Amino acid sequence: MPGDDLLPLQTEAAAAIAAAATLEALEAIRVGLLGKSGAVTALLKQLGALAPEEKKTRGAALNILKTSLTDALAARRETLEAAALTARLTAEKIDISAPPRPEILGAIHPISRTMEEIAAIFGAQNFAIMDGPDIEDDWYNFSALNIPSHHPARAMMDTFYLNASHGNRPAVLRTHTSPVQIRTMLEWARLHGAHAEKPAIRIIVPGRTFRADHDATHSPMFHQCEGLVIGRDITLAHLKGCLIDFLHAFFGRPDLPLRFRASYFPFTEPSMEIDLGWDRKTGEIGGGGDWLEILGSGMVHPNVLANCGIDPREYQGFAFGMGIERLTMLKHGISDLRLFYESDIRWLKHYGFSPLSPAMLHEGF
Ligand code: DAH
């Protein structure tokens, strides 16, 4: 057979390749065979001196040898590389677990806690919790809420306008949770039609809101909770009963003095602010002769209902909005709103709540 003389080389080389223990050893073998002055290379160089017929058969035999060695080298390389990777992964393994450090155990943030308490109280009154996007367009945030483009309320709210738009509507960071009223009513009207028999909407909307404002009582990001009740027979009496119950439950004081004061919001008519009795000097709530504004409310403006495809001659309802930071500061005697966002574990340990005692109405807050 032509090329029989190559067999010893082939066998020897195959054994050496199989036995190569490292990538370096394997590379040395490759160079010894196929490198510039390797054994196979040397044989190939001799081809030039042969007669044409001989050259052909010898060339074919050498090519088979070369291919089989190249394949063997590649296979061995793959095996060694895989082994090297496994070895590295094992050697470089880091123990990312840390021993428990009870001294930095976290707590439920007071803002989260207030939201849980609000949800528990309104949940007991059969309210559902709704959500909406932080990035709104100005139709939802303003126009649909009966705040036309020239209206001073747009300036009053220190709106963050984004360098973007939804269609041809400017995008804003929502300045209040009220746009979720619009989203909820539109969806309800879409599902049930303007003259649906069934009553209707009963939601709260806890969430993040944004205004360009920063001092001890304002933060550019803060939280509100919106409320909306729509039905065929909803009156101002429902509004009052609902919010009085809420505030008494939230502050855990059935005797908490409350005052409904006529006010103005574009999206309600009539509108009211609710004040609670407190002592301006001591900051104590419930006592003293001072009043502190705590939330805004009113009967949903007919224009707002109409904007959402709900017939104001058949339906009415009430809405309210409250600042979650404000409620939390009052309830727990926190004087500077910026502390909420400093992520100071010592502060959290003082004002936070145990994850093991969730907000539950029957246990009181
Ligand atoms: N959106 C108002 C604000 O941010 C708060 C508010 C007042 C909401 C009255 C309401 C409402 O739903 O009826 O200042």
CSV table of C-alpha atoms and ligand atoms in Angstrom, one decimal:
chain,number,residue,atom,x,y,z
A,1,MET,CA,0.0,0.0,0.0
A,2,PRO,CA,1.3,3.4,-0.8
A,3,GLY,CA,2.0,5.3,2.4
A,4,ASP,CA,2.5,2.2,4.6
A,5,ASP,CA,5.7,3.6,5.7
A,6,LEU,CA,3.7,6.5,7.2
A,7,LEU,CA,1.9,4.2,9.6
A,8,PRO,CA,4.4,4.2,12.4
A,9,LEU,CA,4.4,8.0,12.3
A,10,GLN,CA,0.6,8.1,12.3
A,11,THR,CA,0.3,5.7,15.2
A,12,GLU,CA,3.0,7.4,17.3
A,13,ALA,CA,1.6,10.8,16.7
A,14,ALA,CA,-2.0,9.7,17.5
A,15,ALA,CA,-0.8,8.2,20.8
A,16,ALA,CA,1.1,11.3,21.7
A,17,ILE,CA,-1.9,13.6,20.9
A,18,ALA,CA,-4.2,11.4,23.0
A,19,ALA,CA,-1.7,11.5,25.9
A,20,ALA,CA,-1.1,15.3,25.8
A,21,ALA,CA,-2.0,16.4,29.3
A,22,THR,CA,-2.0,20.2,28.7
A,23,LEU,CA,-2.7,22.6,26.0
A,24,GLU,CA,1.0,23.6,26.0
A,25,ALA,CA,2.0,19.9,25.5
A,26,LEU,CA,-0.5,19.6,22.7
A,27,GLU,CA,0.8,22.7,21.0
A,28,ALA,CA,4.3,21.3,21.1
A,29,ILE,CA,3.2,18.1,19.5
A,30,ARG,CA,1.4,20.1,16.7
A,31,VAL,CA,4.5,22.1,16.0
A,32,GLY,CA,6.6,18.9,15.9
A,33,LEU,CA,4.3,17.5,13.3
A,34,LEU,CA,2.8,20.3,11.2
A,35,GLY,CA,5.0,23.3,12.1
A,36,LYS,CA,7.6,24.8,9.8
A,37,SER,CA,10.1,22.1,10.5
A,38,GLY,CA,7.6,19.5,11.6
A,39,ALA,CA,7.8,15.8,10.6
A,40,VAL,CA,4.8,15.9,8.3
A,41,THR,CA,5.9,19.2,6.8
A,42,ALA,CA,9.3,17.7,6.0
A,43,LEU,CA,7.6,14.8,4.2
A,44,LEU,CA,5.4,17.2,2.2
A,45,LYS,CA,8.5,19.1,1.2
A,46,GLN,CA,10.0,16.0,-0.4
A,47,LEU,CA,7.0,15.7,-2.8
A,48,GLY,CA,8.6,18.2,-5.2
A,49,ALA,CA,11.4,15.8,-6.0
A,50,LEU,CA,9.1,13.0,-7.1
A,51,ALA,CA,8.0,11.9,-10.5
A,52,PRO,CA,4.5,13.1,-11.4
A,53,GLU,CA,2.7,9.6,-10.9
A,54,GLU,CA,4.5,9.0,-7.7
A,55,LYS,CA,3.8,12.5,-6.5
A,56,LYS,CA,0.1,11.9,-6.9
A,57,THR,CA,-0.2,8.8,-4.8
A,58,ARG,CA,2.4,10.0,-2.2
A,59,GLY,CA,0.6,13.4,-2.1
A,60,ALA,CA,-2.8,11.7,-1.4
A,61,ALA,CA,-1.3,9.5,1.3
A,62,LEU,CA,0.3,12.5,3.0
A,63,ASN,CA,-2.9,14.4,2.8
A,64,ILE,CA,-4.8,11.7,4.6
A,65,LEU,CA,-2.2,11.6,7.3
A,66,LYS,CA,-2.2,15.4,7.7
A,67,THR,CA,-6.0,15.5,7.9
A,68,SER,CA,-6.3,12.7,10.4
A,69,LEU,CA,-3.6,14.4,12.6
A,70,THR,CA,-5.3,17.8,12.3
A,71,ASP,CA,-8.6,16.3,13.4
A,72,ALA,CA,-7.0,14.5,16.3
A,73,LEU,CA,-5.3,17.6,17.4
A,74,ALA,CA,-8.5,19.6,17.2
A,75,ALA,CA,-10.5,17.0,19.2
A,76,ARG,CA,-7.9,16.8,21.9
A,77,ARG,CA,-7.7,20.6,22.1
A,78,GLU,CA,-11.4,20.8,22.7
A,79,THR,CA,-11.3,18.2,25.5
A,80,LEU,CA,-8.3,20.0,27.1
A,81,GLU,CA,-10.0,23.4,26.9
A,82,ALA,CA,-13.2,22.1,28.4
A,83,ALA,CA,-11.2,20.6,31.3
A,84,ALA,CA,-9.3,23.8,31.7
A,85,LEU,CA,-12.5,25.8,31.9
A,86,THR,CA,-14.0,23.4,34.5
A,87,ALA,CA,-10.8,23.6,36.5
A,88,ARG,CA,-10.9,27.4,36.4
A,89,LEU,CA,-14.5,27.6,37.4
A,90,THR,CA,-13.9,25.4,40.3
A,91,ALA,CA,-10.8,27.2,41.4
A,92,GLU,CA,-12.3,30.6,41.1
A,93,LYS,CA,-15.5,29.9,42.8
A,94,ILE,CA,-16.4,32.7,45.3
A,95,ASP,CA,-18.6,32.2,48.3
A,96,ILE,CA,-21.1,34.9,47.9
A,97,SER,CA,-23.1,34.0,50.9
A,98,ALA,CA,-22.6,36.3,53.9
A,99,PRO,CA,-23.2,35.5,57.5
A,100,PRO,CA,-26.4,37.1,58.8
A,101,ARG,CA,-25.9,40.5,60.3
A,102,PRO,CA,-28.8,41.1,62.6
A,103,GLU,CA,-27.7,44.7,63.2
A,104,ILE,CA,-28.7,45.7,59.7
A,105,LEU,CA,-31.9,43.8,59.5
A,106,GLY,CA,-34.3,46.0,57.4
A,107,ALA,CA,-37.9,47.0,58.1
A,108,ILE,CA,-41.0,48.0,56.2
A,109,HIS,CA,-40.6,51.6,55.1
A,110,PRO,CA,-43.2,54.0,56.7
A,111,ILE,CA,-44.4,55.0,53.2
A,112,SER,CA,-45.0,51.4,52.3
A,113,ARG,CA,-46.7,50.9,55.6
A,114,THR,CA,-49.1,53.8,55.0
A,115,MET,CA,-50.0,52.5,51.6
A,116,GLU,CA,-50.7,49.1,53.2
A,117,GLU,CA,-52.9,50.7,55.8
A,118,ILE,CA,-54.8,52.8,53.2
A,119,ALA,CA,-55.3,49.6,51.2
A,120,ALA,CA,-56.6,47.7,54.2
A,121,ILE,CA,-59.1,50.4,55.2
A,122,PHE,CA,-60.5,51.0,51.7
A,123,GLY,CA,-60.3,47.3,51.0
A,124,ALA,CA,-62.7,46.7,53.9
A,125,GLN,CA,-65.0,49.2,52.1
A,126,ASN,CA,-64.8,47.1,48.9
A,127,PHE,CA,-62.5,49.4,47.0
A,128,ALA,CA,-60.2,47.9,44.4
A,129,ILE,CA,-56.6,49.0,43.9
A,130,MET,CA,-55.7,50.5,40.5
A,131,ASP,CA,-52.4,51.4,38.9
A,132,GLY,CA,-51.3,53.7,36.1
A,133,PRO,CA,-48.2,54.7,34.3
A,134,ASP,CA,-45.7,57.2,35.8
A,135,ILE,CA,-45.2,58.7,32.4
A,136,GLU,CA,-48.4,60.2,31.2
A,137,ASP,CA,-49.4,62.4,28.4
A,138,ASP,CA,-50.9,65.8,29.1
A,139,TRP,CA,-54.4,64.8,28.0
A,140,TYR,CA,-54.7,62.3,30.9
A,141,ASN,CA,-52.8,64.4,33.3
A,142,PHE,CA,-54.6,67.7,32.5
A,143,SER,CA,-57.1,68.1,29.7
A,144,ALA,CA,-59.3,65.1,30.4
A,145,LEU,CA,-59.4,66.3,34.1
A,146,ASN,CA,-61.0,69.6,32.9
A,147,ILE,CA,-57.7,71.5,33.2
A,148,PRO,CA,-57.4,73.3,29.8
A,149,SER,CA,-54.0,74.3,28.4
A,150,HIS,CA,-54.1,77.9,29.5
A,151,HIS,CA,-55.2,76.9,33.0
A,152,PRO,CA,-52.9,78.1,35.9
A,153,ALA,CA,-53.1,74.7,37.5
A,154,ARG,CA,-50.7,73.4,34.9
A,155,ALA,CA,-48.1,75.9,36.1
A,156,MET,CA,-49.1,75.4,39.7
A,157,MET,CA,-48.1,71.8,39.5
A,158,ASP,CA,-44.5,72.4,38.5
A,159,THR,CA,-44.7,69.8,35.9
A,160,PHE,CA,-41.8,67.8,34.6
A,161,TYR,CA,-42.2,67.7,30.8
A,162,LEU,CA,-40.4,65.0,29.0
A,163,ASN,CA,-38.5,65.5,25.8
A,164,ALA,CA,-40.9,63.0,24.2
A,165,SER,CA,-44.5,62.7,23.2
A,166,HIS,CA,-47.3,60.2,22.9
A,167,GLY,CA,-48.6,60.8,19.4
A,168,ASN,CA,-48.9,64.6,19.3
A,169,ARG,CA,-49.5,64.9,23.1
A,170,PRO,CA,-46.5,66.0,25.2
A,171,ALA,CA,-45.3,63.4,27.7
A,172,VAL,CA,-45.1,64.4,31.3
A,173,LEU,CA,-44.2,62.7,34.6
A,174,ARG,CA,-47.6,62.5,36.2
A,175,THR,CA,-48.1,65.4,38.7
A,176,HIS,CA,-50.8,63.5,40.6
A,177,THR,CA,-52.6,60.2,40.6
A,178,SER,CA,-55.8,61.7,39.2
A,179,PRO,CA,-55.1,60.6,35.5
A,180,VAL,CA,-55.8,57.1,36.7
A,181,GLN,CA,-59.4,58.3,37.3
A,182,ILE,CA,-59.5,58.9,33.6
A,183,ARG,CA,-58.0,55.6,32.6
A,184,THR,CA,-60.3,53.7,34.8
A,185,MET,CA,-63.5,55.5,33.7
A,186,LEU,CA,-62.5,55.2,30.0
A,187,GLU,CA,-61.9,51.5,30.4
A,188,TRP,CA,-65.2,51.1,32.3
A,189,ALA,CA,-67.2,53.0,29.7
A,190,ARG,CA,-65.5,50.9,27.0
A,191,LEU,CA,-66.5,47.7,28.7
A,192,HIS,CA,-70.0,48.6,29.7
A,193,GLY,CA,-71.1,51.5,27.5
A,194,ALA,CA,-72.3,54.9,28.6
A,195,HIS,CA,-75.6,53.7,30.0
A,196,ALA,CA,-74.6,50.5,31.9
A,197,GLU,CA,-77.1,49.4,34.5
A,198,LYS,CA,-74.5,48.2,36.9
A,199,PRO,CA,-72.8,50.4,39.4
A,200,ALA,CA,-69.8,51.0,38.8
A,201,ILE,CA,-66.4,52.2,40.0
A,202,ARG,CA,-64.9,52.1,43.4
A,203,ILE,CA,-61.1,52.3,43.4
A,204,ILE,CA,-58.1,53.7,45.1
A,205,VAL,CA,-54.8,54.5,43.3
A,206,PRO,CA,-51.7,54.6,45.5
A,207,GLY,CA,-48.6,55.5,43.5
A,208,ARG,CA,-45.7,57.7,42.7
A,209,THR,CA,-46.1,61.3,41.5
A,210,PHE,CA,-43.6,63.9,40.4
A,211,ARG,CA,-43.2,67.7,40.6
A,212,ALA,CA,-40.2,70.0,40.3
A,213,ASP,CA,-40.1,71.0,44.0
A,214,HIS,CA,-37.7,70.3,46.8
A,215,ASP,CA,-37.7,71.4,50.4
A,216,ALA,CA,-38.4,70.0,53.9
A,217,THR,CA,-42.0,69.2,52.9
A,218,HIS,CA,-41.7,68.6,49.1
A,219,SER,CA,-39.7,66.1,47.1
A,220,PRO,CA,-39.6,65.9,43.3
A,221,MET,CA,-40.8,62.3,43.7
A,222,PHE,CA,-43.6,61.7,46.2
A,223,HIS,CA,-46.7,59.5,46.7
A,224,GLN,CA,-50.4,60.1,46.5
A,225,CYS,CA,-53.4,58.0,46.8
A,226,GLU,CA,-56.4,58.8,44.6
A,227,GLY,CA,-59.9,57.6,45.2
A,228,LEU,CA,-62.8,57.4,42.8
A,229,VAL,CA,-66.4,56.2,43.3
A,230,ILE,CA,-68.9,56.4,40.5
A,231,GLY,CA,-72.5,55.2,40.5
A,232,ARG,CA,-76.0,56.1,39.8
A,233,ASP,CA,-76.8,57.3,43.3
A,234,ILE,CA,-73.6,58.5,44.7
A,235,THR,CA,-73.9,61.7,46.8
A,236,LEU,CA,-71.8,64.1,48.8
A,237,ALA,CA,-73.0,62.2,51.9
A,238,HIS,CA,-71.1,59.1,50.7
A,239,LEU,CA,-68.0,61.2,50.2
A,240,LYS,CA,-68.2,62.5,53.7
A,241,GLY,CA,-69.0,59.2,55.3
A,242,CYS,CA,-66.3,57.4,53.4
A,243,LEU,CA,-63.5,59.9,54.2
A,244,ILE,CA,-64.5,60.4,57.8
A,245,ASP,CA,-64.4,56.6,58.3
A,246,PHE,CA,-61.0,56.5,56.6
A,247,LEU,CA,-59.4,59.2,58.6
A,248,HIS,CA,-60.7,57.9,61.9
A,249,ALA,CA,-59.4,54.4,61.1
A,250,PHE,CA,-56.1,55.6,59.7
A,251,PHE,CA,-55.2,57.8,62.7
A,252,GLY,CA,-56.8,55.3,65.1
A,253,ARG,CA,-58.9,58.1,66.7
A,254,PRO,CA,-62.6,57.9,66.3
A,255,ASP,CA,-62.8,61.4,68.0
A,256,LEU,CA,-60.4,63.1,65.5
A,257,PRO,CA,-61.9,66.5,64.7
A,258,LEU,CA,-62.4,66.9,61.0
A,259,ARG,CA,-63.5,69.9,58.9
A,260,PHE,CA,-64.8,70.0,55.3
A,261,ARG,CA,-63.9,73.3,53.8
A,262,ALA,CA,-65.1,74.5,50.4
A,263,SER,CA,-62.3,74.7,47.9
A,264,TYR,CA,-61.6,74.5,44.2
A,265,PHE,CA,-60.3,71.8,41.9
A,266,PRO,CA,-60.9,71.8,38.2
A,267,PHE,CA,-62.0,68.1,38.1
A,268,THR,CA,-64.6,68.3,40.9
A,269,GLU,CA,-67.7,70.4,41.6
A,270,PRO,CA,-68.3,71.2,44.4
A,271,SER,CA,-64.8,70.7,45.8
A,272,MET,CA,-63.7,70.4,49.4
A,273,GLU,CA,-60.5,70.2,51.3
A,274,ILE,CA,-60.6,68.2,54.5
A,275,ASP,CA,-58.7,69.6,57.5
A,276,LEU,CA,-57.9,67.8,60.7
A,277,GLY,CA,-57.6,69.4,64.1
A,278,TRP,CA,-54.1,69.7,65.5
A,279,ASP,CA,-51.9,71.8,67.6
A,280,ARG,CA,-49.5,73.8,65.5
A,281,LYS,CA,-47.1,74.3,68.3
A,282,THR,CA,-46.6,70.7,69.5
A,283,GLY,CA,-47.5,69.1,66.1
A,284,GLU,CA,-49.9,66.9,68.0
A,285,ILE,CA,-53.0,65.9,66.1
A,286,GLY,CA,-56.5,65.8,67.5
A,287,GLY,CA,-55.9,68.7,69.9
A,288,GLY,CA,-55.3,72.4,69.8
A,289,GLY,CA,-57.3,75.0,67.9
A,290,ASP,CA,-55.5,74.7,64.6
A,291,TRP,CA,-56.6,73.1,61.3
A,292,LEU,CA,-54.3,71.3,58.9
A,293,GLU,CA,-55.3,70.5,55.3
A,294,ILE,CA,-55.0,66.8,54.8
A,295,LEU,CA,-56.7,65.9,51.5
A,296,GLY,CA,-58.7,67.2,48.5
A,297,SER,CA,-62.0,65.9,47.4
A,298,GLY,CA,-65.2,66.7,45.6
A,299,MET,CA,-68.0,65.5,43.3
A,300,VAL,CA,-66.6,64.4,39.9
A,301,HIS,CA,-67.1,67.3,37.5
A,302,PRO,CA,-69.7,66.5,34.7
A,303,ASN,CA,-67.1,67.5,32.1
A,304,VAL,CA,-64.7,64.8,33.4
A,305,LEU,CA,-67.4,62.1,33.2
A,306,ALA,CA,-68.3,63.2,29.7
A,307,ASN,CA,-64.6,63.2,28.6
A,308,CYS,CA,-64.6,59.6,29.6
A,309,GLY,CA,-67.7,58.6,27.8
A,310,ILE,CA,-69.9,58.4,30.9
A,311,ASP,CA,-73.2,60.2,30.8
A,312,PRO,CA,-73.3,62.8,33.6
A,313,ARG,CA,-77.1,62.9,33.6
A,314,GLU,CA,-77.1,59.2,34.7
A,315,TYR,CA,-74.0,58.9,36.8
A,316,GLN,CA,-72.2,60.9,39.4
A,317,GLY,CA,-69.5,60.2,41.9
A,318,PHE,CA,-66.9,61.5,44.2
A,319,ALA,CA,-63.1,61.6,44.1
A,320,PHE,CA,-60.4,62.4,46.5
A,321,GLY,CA,-56.6,62.7,46.6
A,322,MET,CA,-54.2,62.6,49.4
A,323,GLY,CA,-50.5,62.9,50.0
A,324,ILE,CA,-49.0,59.8,51.5
A,325,GLU,CA,-45.9,61.5,52.8
A,326,ARG,CA,-48.0,64.1,54.5
A,327,LEU,CA,-50.3,61.4,56.2
A,328,THR,CA,-47.2,59.5,57.3
A,329,MET,CA,-45.4,62.5,58.7
A,330,LEU,CA,-48.4,63.5,60.7
A,331,LYS,CA,-49.1,60.0,62.0
A,332,HIS,CA,-45.6,59.3,63.1
A,333,GLY,CA,-44.2,62.7,63.9
A,334,ILE,CA,-41.7,62.8,61.1
A,335,SER,CA,-40.7,66.4,60.5
A,336,ASP,CA,-38.6,66.4,57.4
A,337,LEU,CA,-39.9,64.7,54.2
A,338,ARG,CA,-36.4,64.3,52.7
A,339,LEU,CA,-35.5,61.7,55.4
A,340,PHE,CA,-37.9,59.2,53.7
A,341,TYR,CA,-35.5,58.9,50.8
A,342,GLU,CA,-32.1,58.9,52.5
A,343,SER,CA,-32.0,55.2,53.0
A,344,ASP,CA,-30.5,55.5,56.4
A,345,ILE,CA,-30.8,52.2,58.1
A,346,ARG,CA,-30.8,53.8,61.6
A,347,TRP,CA,-33.7,56.0,60.6
A,348,LEU,CA,-35.5,53.0,59.1
A,349,LYS,CA,-35.0,51.0,62.3
A,350,HIS,CA,-36.6,53.7,64.3
A,351,TYR,CA,-39.5,54.5,62.0
A,352,GLY,CA,-39.9,51.3,60.1
A,353,PHE,CA,-42.3,48.4,60.8
A,354,SER,CA,-41.7,44.7,61.3
A,355,PRO,CA,-42.3,42.6,58.2
A,356,LEU,CA,-44.0,40.2,60.6
A,357,SER,CA,-46.8,42.5,61.6
A,358,PRO,CA,-48.6,43.4,58.4
A,359,ALA,CA,-51.2,46.1,58.3
A,360,MET,CA,-54.4,44.5,59.4
A,361,LEU,CA,-57.5,46.4,60.3
A,362,HIS,CA,-58.7,44.2,63.1
A,363,GLU,CA,-55.4,44.5,64.9
A,364,GLY,CA,-55.5,48.3,64.7
A,365,PHE,CA,-52.7,50.4,63.3
B,1,DAH,N1,-55.0,65.9,42.2
B,1,DAH,C1,-55.0,66.8,43.3
B,1,DAH,C2,-53.6,67.3,43.6
B,1,DAH,O1,-52.7,66.6,43.3
B,1,DAH,C3,-55.6,66.2,44.6
B,1,DAH,C4,-57.1,65.9,44.4
B,1,DAH,C5,-58.0,66.8,44.8
B,1,DAH,C6,-57.5,64.7,43.9
B,1,DAH,C7,-59.4,66.6,44.7
B,1,DAH,C8,-58.9,64.5,43.7
B,1,DAH,C9,-59.8,65.5,44.2
B,1,DAH,O2,-59.4,63.4,43.2
B,1,DAH,O3,-61.1,65.2,44.1
B,1,DAH,O4,-53.5,68.3,44.2
